[in-house]
Amino acid sequence: MSTTRLTRREVTRALVVAAGAGLLPGCGDVTTGATPEEHPEFVPGQPLPWRNWGANQSCRPARSAPETEEAIAQLVSTHRDGVLRPVGSGHSFSALVPTDGTLLACDGLSGVISTDARAHSTQVWAGTRLHEVGRQLDAAGHTLANLPDIDDQTLGGAIATSTHGTGPSFGSLSSFVTGLSIATPGRGLVECDARRDSELFHAARCSLGSLGLVTRFQMNTQPSLRLSETSRFEVLEDVLAEVESRRDQNRNFEFHAFPHSSLALVVTTNEVGPEASSHQGVEDPDAIYLLRDVYRWVGRLPLLSDFIYDRALRVAGSDAETVRVGPAHKVLTHDRLARFREMEYTVPTEAGPACLREILRTIRDKRIPVVFPIEYRYVKADDVWLSMFSRRDGCSISVHQYADEDYRPYFAEIEPIFRRYDGRPHWGKLHTLTEKDFATLYPRWRDFKELRADLDPAGRLLNPHLREVFGA
Amino acid sequence: MLRALFTLMLLALAPSVQADDGPSARSARIFEQVCAHCHARPEIAPILGDAVEWQLRAEKGFESLLLNTVTGVRGMPPLGSCAFCSEADLRALITLLSGLEDPGP
């Protein structure tokens, strides 16, 4: 196996240096133009507009943030004034949140309520940000077994969309839930688990906020542990040739494939003992912008640019690597300061390599001007009705585009590939599927729809996006 | 560590708030719950009370900081990731972080 190792910062810095030294040819604009989104204007003294993290969704809503579970239950069951939508930290790229009715935040209910070391269990308010969940659990000697890449989301929002990390032994956050309380329009505040109201339990662990507003979760935990994450560049085809063993030999395994090159940044994470000293490595949140700058430099030589880009990446890859060591909740998550838009589909595990190869081939053959690395992760199957991992182990493949570029032409080329591999879209990320598509992708789709209609017959929790999703 | 220090400072100040225009208990709580994840980490964002960093931003004026907070700028998410915040909340938080006086809407 041929291996080059370097940090993202070193790669991009070397490339920029190379470009500046004349190794790379002149500057071509490979951007595809910003997405022409229109957002409500902010006028001081007028109601605040809401905008999501990706800045591709917005609305001008009324807001409510009750501070007790009873007040939330009261509001959800008595609300009659237009659409009511739950909102967390706004990290969904899809239009789950926008409404000109009322946004209901559960940030007033935040924090770890209790922990039980013997039962490896915790109860947490749904409005708790993931980074706070990690910090507070760690202080009590616990951790969630796995976490997503970003930890800015509220726990409620992340679980409502089956947000996930990577690792063949771990399901999404939804799979860690063993019980929950949900404020519903039709039945008030309901507690459910695998024995009590089990159908609601299996549906509400990934409900897109369409059944009510979950106020608290009971979740499985494990004793705190320390992890070591190593990131290094390798030749993608070398990685894919042994991807199953690499996946199974590491606690957490993922990689980021670089379009228009033969390389991937491979990230492996494993447990280390308490003696391992903490350090967070050197991560440059702006490196992704530098990468684009470099690609723009080579963009004027359409016949040679990929070759030069790939060579430059390889040359830059000396023998450096990034290692981060620390408590699990700090190592599993990363700061992502570069704003982007994302589409992610989960395909059956065995289809992952072929799907990724077809995506990369399409980008190359159609000369799609994208440099944002493609994320490739594994997630274990679960029994949550609408989780992307419902009843099947999954390989989640994510494509991104910078927020200041138009993602639509790129995503439109890639989405049909995902669909050919029986992919299920991440609920919080961009997709164009509708009710009839979901009906074929999810075995319990009809059951979920019936339950939703029973709990919210007037559709007060449905905004236009969810009406399209559910065909309501 | 910085986060814990800021939190202690804010909690200590909060009870005296109404009396001398210090940070309100609500602002302190929002800072701890939402803002501190970035604004207590100097490698990510300008931290509470960093006079040099905030002076650079203060030159743009309070309203410019408010607009950037609402719409998001660079790594700063729209509304500072606080979906439930009102304009008054954001104004109070900008004053808390930067020390700039709020001219009012």
mmCIF file of N, CA and C in Angstrom, chain A residues 240-301:
data_model
loop_
_atom_site.group_PDB
_atom_site.id
_atom_site.type_symbol
_atom_site.label_atom_id
_atom_site.label_comp_id
_atom_site.label_asym_id
_atom_site.label_seq_id
_atom_site.Cartn_x
_atom_site.Cartn_y
_atom_site.Cartn_z
ATOM 1 N N LEU A 240 -9.795 1.722 -0.738
ATOM 2 C CA LEU A 240 -11.001 0.981 -1.129
ATOM 3 C C LEU A 240 -10.715 -0.518 -1.285
ATOM 4 N N ALA A 241 -9.493 -0.854 -1.659
ATOM 5 C CA ALA A 241 -9.154 -2.267 -1.859
ATOM 6 C C ALA A 241 -9.248 -3.061 -0.561
ATOM 7 N N GLU A 242 -9.089 -2.393 0.542
ATOM 8 C CA GLU A 242 -9.161 -3.097 1.831
ATOM 9 C C GLU A 242 -10.106 -2.367 2.788
ATOM 10 N N VAL A 243 -11.144 -1.788 2.212
ATOM 11 C CA VAL A 243 -11.988 -0.914 3.021
ATOM 12 C C VAL A 243 -12.720 -1.669 4.124
ATOM 13 N N GLU A 244 -13.090 -2.925 3.861
ATOM 14 C CA GLU A 244 -13.836 -3.663 4.887
ATOM 15 C C GLU A 244 -12.953 -3.980 6.092
ATOM 16 N N SER A 245 -11.725 -4.376 5.839
ATOM 17 C CA SER A 245 -10.850 -4.671 6.983
ATOM 18 C C SER A 245 -10.470 -3.394 7.708
ATOM 19 N N ARG A 246 -10.249 -2.313 6.974
ATOM 20 C CA ARG A 246 -9.940 -1.035 7.628
ATOM 21 C C ARG A 246 -11.111 -0.596 8.496
ATOM 22 N N ARG A 247 -12.312 -0.772 7.952
ATOM 23 C CA ARG A 247 -13.522 -0.419 8.698
ATOM 24 C C ARG A 247 -13.627 -1.247 9.982
ATOM 25 N N ASP A 248 -13.366 -2.540 9.872
ATOM 26 C CA ASP A 248 -13.595 -3.432 11.010
ATOM 27 C C ASP A 248 -12.459 -3.404 12.029
ATOM 28 N N GLN A 249 -11.279 -2.942 11.612
ATOM 29 C CA GLN A 249 -10.135 -2.948 12.531
ATOM 30 C C GLN A 249 -10.012 -1.667 13.350
ATOM 31 N N ASN A 250 -10.865 -0.698 13.058
ATOM 32 C CA ASN A 250 -10.803 0.557 13.797
ATOM 33 C C ASN A 250 -12.138 0.825 14.486
ATOM 34 N N ARG A 251 -12.076 1.467 15.636
ATOM 35 C CA ARG A 251 -13.323 1.812 16.334
ATOM 36 C C ARG A 251 -14.173 2.715 15.452
ATOM 37 N N ASN A 252 -13.543 3.741 14.922
ATOM 38 C CA ASN A 252 -14.222 4.655 14.004
ATOM 39 C C ASN A 252 -13.353 4.794 12.765
ATOM 40 N N PHE A 253 -13.989 4.737 11.619
ATOM 41 C CA PHE A 253 -13.239 4.824 10.360
ATOM 42 C C PHE A 253 -14.047 5.642 9.364
ATOM 43 N N GLU A 254 -13.393 6.581 8.725
ATOM 44 C CA GLU A 254 -14.022 7.336 7.641
ATOM 45 C C GLU A 254 -12.917 7.872 6.748
ATOM 46 N N PHE A 255 -13.306 8.333 5.580
ATOM 47 C CA PHE A 255 -12.340 9.057 4.755
ATOM 48 C C PHE A 255 -13.037 10.119 3.936
ATOM 49 N N HIS A 256 -12.213 11.027 3.430
ATOM 50 C CA HIS A 256 -12.701 12.126 2.604
ATOM 51 C C HIS A 256 -11.974 12.044 1.260
ATOM 52 N N ALA A 257 -12.712 11.700 0.223
ATOM 53 C CA ALA A 257 -12.114 11.552 -1.104
ATOM 54 C C ALA A 257 -12.039 12.919 -1.789
ATOM 55 N N PHE A 258 -10.897 13.198 -2.384
ATOM 56 C CA PHE A 258 -10.699 14.493 -3.037
ATOM 57 C C PHE A 258 -11.026 14.383 -4.529
ATOM 58 N N PRO A 259 -12.097 15.048 -4.982
ATOM 59 C CA PRO A 259 -12.415 15.034 -6.411
ATOM 60 C C PRO A 259 -11.228 15.544 -7.234
ATOM 61 N N HIS A 260 -11.122 15.048 -8.437
ATOM 62 C CA HIS A 260 -10.065 15.436 -9.376
ATOM 63 C C HIS A 260 -8.681 15.057 -8.868
ATOM 64 N N SER A 261 -8.615 14.128 -7.931
ATOM 65 C CA SER A 261 -7.312 13.624 -7.506
ATOM 66 C C SER A 261 -7.466 12.139 -7.204
ATOM 67 N N SER A 262 -6.364 11.476 -6.912
ATOM 68 C CA SER A 262 -6.417 10.053 -6.586
ATOM 69 C C SER A 262 -6.328 9.820 -5.083
ATOM 70 N N LEU A 263 -6.471 10.870 -4.315
ATOM 71 C CA LEU A 263 -6.172 10.792 -2.887
ATOM 72 C C LEU A 263 -7.410 10.900 -2.005
ATOM 73 N N ALA A 264 -7.233 10.428 -0.780
ATOM 74 C CA ALA A 264 -8.264 10.564 0.235
ATOM 75 C C ALA A 264 -7.590 10.848 1.575
ATOM 76 N N LEU A 265 -8.270 11.630 2.397
ATOM 77 C CA LEU A 265 -7.816 11.853 3.765
ATOM 78 C C LEU A 265 -8.514 10.814 4.637
ATOM 79 N N VAL A 266 -7.736 9.904 5.201
ATOM 80 C CA VAL A 266 -8.293 8.790 5.970
ATOM 81 C C VAL A 266 -8.230 9.131 7.463
ATOM 82 N N VAL A 267 -9.339 8.954 8.132
ATOM 83 C CA VAL A 267 -9.433 9.298 9.556
ATOM 84 C C VAL A 267 -9.798 8.040 10.334
ATOM 85 N N THR A 268 -8.896 7.600 11.210
ATOM 86 C CA THR A 268 -9.161 6.431 12.040
ATOM 87 C C THR A 268 -9.078 6.841 13.507
ATOM 88 N N THR A 269 -9.978 6.284 14.309
ATOM 89 C CA THR A 269 -10.049 6.663 15.716
ATOM 90 C C THR A 269 -10.142 5.406 16.573
ATOM 91 N N ASN A 270 -9.305 5.351 17.601
ATOM 92 C CA ASN A 270 -9.288 4.173 18.474
ATOM 93 C C ASN A 270 -9.075 4.589 19.922
ATOM 94 N N GLU A 271 -9.464 3.684 20.813
ATOM 95 C CA GLU A 271 -9.369 3.977 22.235
ATOM 96 C C GLU A 271 -7.908 3.937 22.688
ATOM 97 N N VAL A 272 -7.564 4.833 23.585
ATOM 98 C CA VAL A 272 -6.235 4.835 24.200
ATOM 99 C C VAL A 272 -6.403 4.879 25.710
ATOM 100 N N GLY A 273 -5.351 4.570 26.404
ATOM 101 C CA GLY A 273 -5.400 4.540 27.864
ATOM 102 C C GLY A 273 -5.365 5.933 28.460
ATOM 103 N N PRO A 274 -5.601 6.004 29.758
ATOM 104 C CA PRO A 274 -5.625 7.305 30.428
ATOM 105 C C PRO A 274 -4.273 8.002 30.439
ATOM 106 N N GLU A 275 -3.199 7.222 30.165
ATOM 107 C CA GLU A 275 -1.870 7.826 30.204
ATOM 108 C C GLU A 275 -1.582 8.668 28.953
ATOM 109 N N ALA A 276 -2.351 8.462 27.899
ATOM 110 C CA ALA A 276 -2.112 9.218 26.661
ATOM 111 C C ALA A 276 -2.432 10.688 26.891
ATOM 112 N N SER A 277 -1.472 11.536 26.609
ATOM 113 C CA SER A 277 -1.683 12.958 26.886
ATOM 114 C C SER A 277 -2.565 13.581 25.808
ATOM 115 N N SER A 278 -3.369 14.543 26.230
ATOM 116 C CA SER A 278 -4.302 15.192 25.312
ATOM 117 C C SER A 278 -3.589 16.181 24.417
ATOM 118 N N HIS A 279 -3.924 16.174 23.161
ATOM 119 C CA HIS A 279 -3.617 17.305 22.298
ATOM 120 C C HIS A 279 -4.544 17.249 21.104
ATOM 121 N N GLN A 280 -4.854 18.407 20.617
ATOM 122 C CA GLN A 280 -5.878 18.515 19.584
ATOM 123 C C GLN A 280 -5.292 18.623 18.185
ATOM 124 N N GLY A 281 -3.976 18.372 18.033
ATOM 125 C CA GLY A 281 -3.391 18.454 16.713
ATOM 126 C C GLY A 281 -3.471 19.876 16.177
ATOM 127 N N VAL A 282 -3.248 20.017 14.899
ATOM 128 C CA VAL A 282 -3.356 21.331 14.277
ATOM 129 C C VAL A 282 -4.382 21.221 13.160
ATOM 130 N N GLU A 283 -5.546 21.745 13.394
ATOM 131 C CA GLU A 283 -6.569 21.757 12.353
ATOM 132 C C GLU A 283 -6.787 23.195 11.909
ATOM 133 N N ASP A 284 -6.834 23.393 10.625
ATOM 134 C CA ASP A 284 -7.043 24.731 10.095
ATOM 135 C C ASP A 284 -8.436 24.807 9.493
ATOM 136 N N PRO A 285 -9.363 25.476 10.179
ATOM 137 C CA PRO A 285 -10.731 25.542 9.663
ATOM 138 C C PRO A 285 -10.826 26.211 8.293
ATOM 139 N N ASP A 286 -9.825 27.016 7.946
ATOM 140 C CA ASP A 286 -9.872 27.708 6.662
ATOM 141 C C ASP A 286 -9.186 26.923 5.546
ATOM 142 N N ALA A 287 -8.649 25.753 5.856
ATOM 143 C CA ALA A 287 -7.902 24.999 4.851
ATOM 144 C C ALA A 287 -8.761 24.684 3.637
ATOM 145 N N ILE A 288 -10.040 24.489 3.873
ATOM 146 C CA ILE A 288 -10.915 24.119 2.766
ATOM 147 C C ILE A 288 -11.014 25.248 1.741
ATOM 148 N N TYR A 289 -10.883 26.501 2.192
ATOM 149 C CA TYR A 289 -10.880 27.624 1.256
ATOM 150 C C TYR A 289 -9.571 27.672 0.475
ATOM 151 N N LEU A 290 -8.469 27.348 1.158
ATOM 152 C CA LEU A 290 -7.179 27.326 0.471
ATOM 153 C C LEU A 290 -7.167 26.275 -0.627
ATOM 154 N N LEU A 291 -7.812 25.157 -0.347
ATOM 155 C CA LEU A 291 -7.870 24.099 -1.345
ATOM 156 C C LEU A 291 -8.557 24.599 -2.612
ATOM 157 N N ARG A 292 -9.632 25.340 -2.419
ATOM 158 C CA ARG A 292 -10.343 25.887 -3.575
ATOM 159 C C ARG A 292 -9.465 26.883 -4.328
ATOM 160 N N ASP A 293 -8.737 27.696 -3.588
ATOM 161 C CA ASP A 293 -7.842 28.656 -4.238
ATOM 162 C C ASP A 293 -6.844 27.941 -5.142
ATOM 163 N N VAL A 294 -6.339 26.832 -4.636
ATOM 164 C CA VAL A 294 -5.354 26.085 -5.415
ATOM 165 C C VAL A 294 -5.996 25.511 -6.670
ATOM 166 N N TYR A 295 -7.178 24.956 -6.513
ATOM 167 C CA TYR A 295 -7.828 24.365 -7.683
ATOM 168 C C TYR A 295 -8.118 25.439 -8.737
ATOM 169 N N ARG A 296 -8.434 26.631 -8.251
ATOM 170 C CA ARG A 296 -8.658 27.717 -9.206
ATOM 171 C C ARG A 296 -7.391 28.029 -9.987
ATOM 172 N N TRP A 297 -6.253 27.884 -9.323
ATOM 173 C CA TRP A 297 -4.984 28.157 -9.992
ATOM 174 C C TRP A 297 -4.761 27.204 -11.163
ATOM 175 N N VAL A 298 -5.167 25.971 -10.989
ATOM 176 C CA VAL A 298 -4.903 25.003 -12.054
ATOM 177 C C VAL A 298 -6.048 24.927 -13.055
ATOM 178 N N GLY A 299 -7.102 25.688 -12.838
ATOM 179 C CA GLY A 299 -8.309 25.533 -13.639
ATOM 180 C C GLY A 299 -8.206 25.942 -15.081
ATOM 181 N N ARG A 300 -7.129 26.636 -15.459
ATOM 182 C CA ARG A 300 -7.047 27.120 -16.832
ATOM 183 C C ARG A 300 -6.435 26.117 -17.796
ATOM 184 N N LEU A 301 -6.040 24.961 -17.284
ATOM 185 C CA LEU A 301 -5.485 23.931 -18.158
ATOM 186 C C LEU A 301 -6.385 22.702 -18.102
#
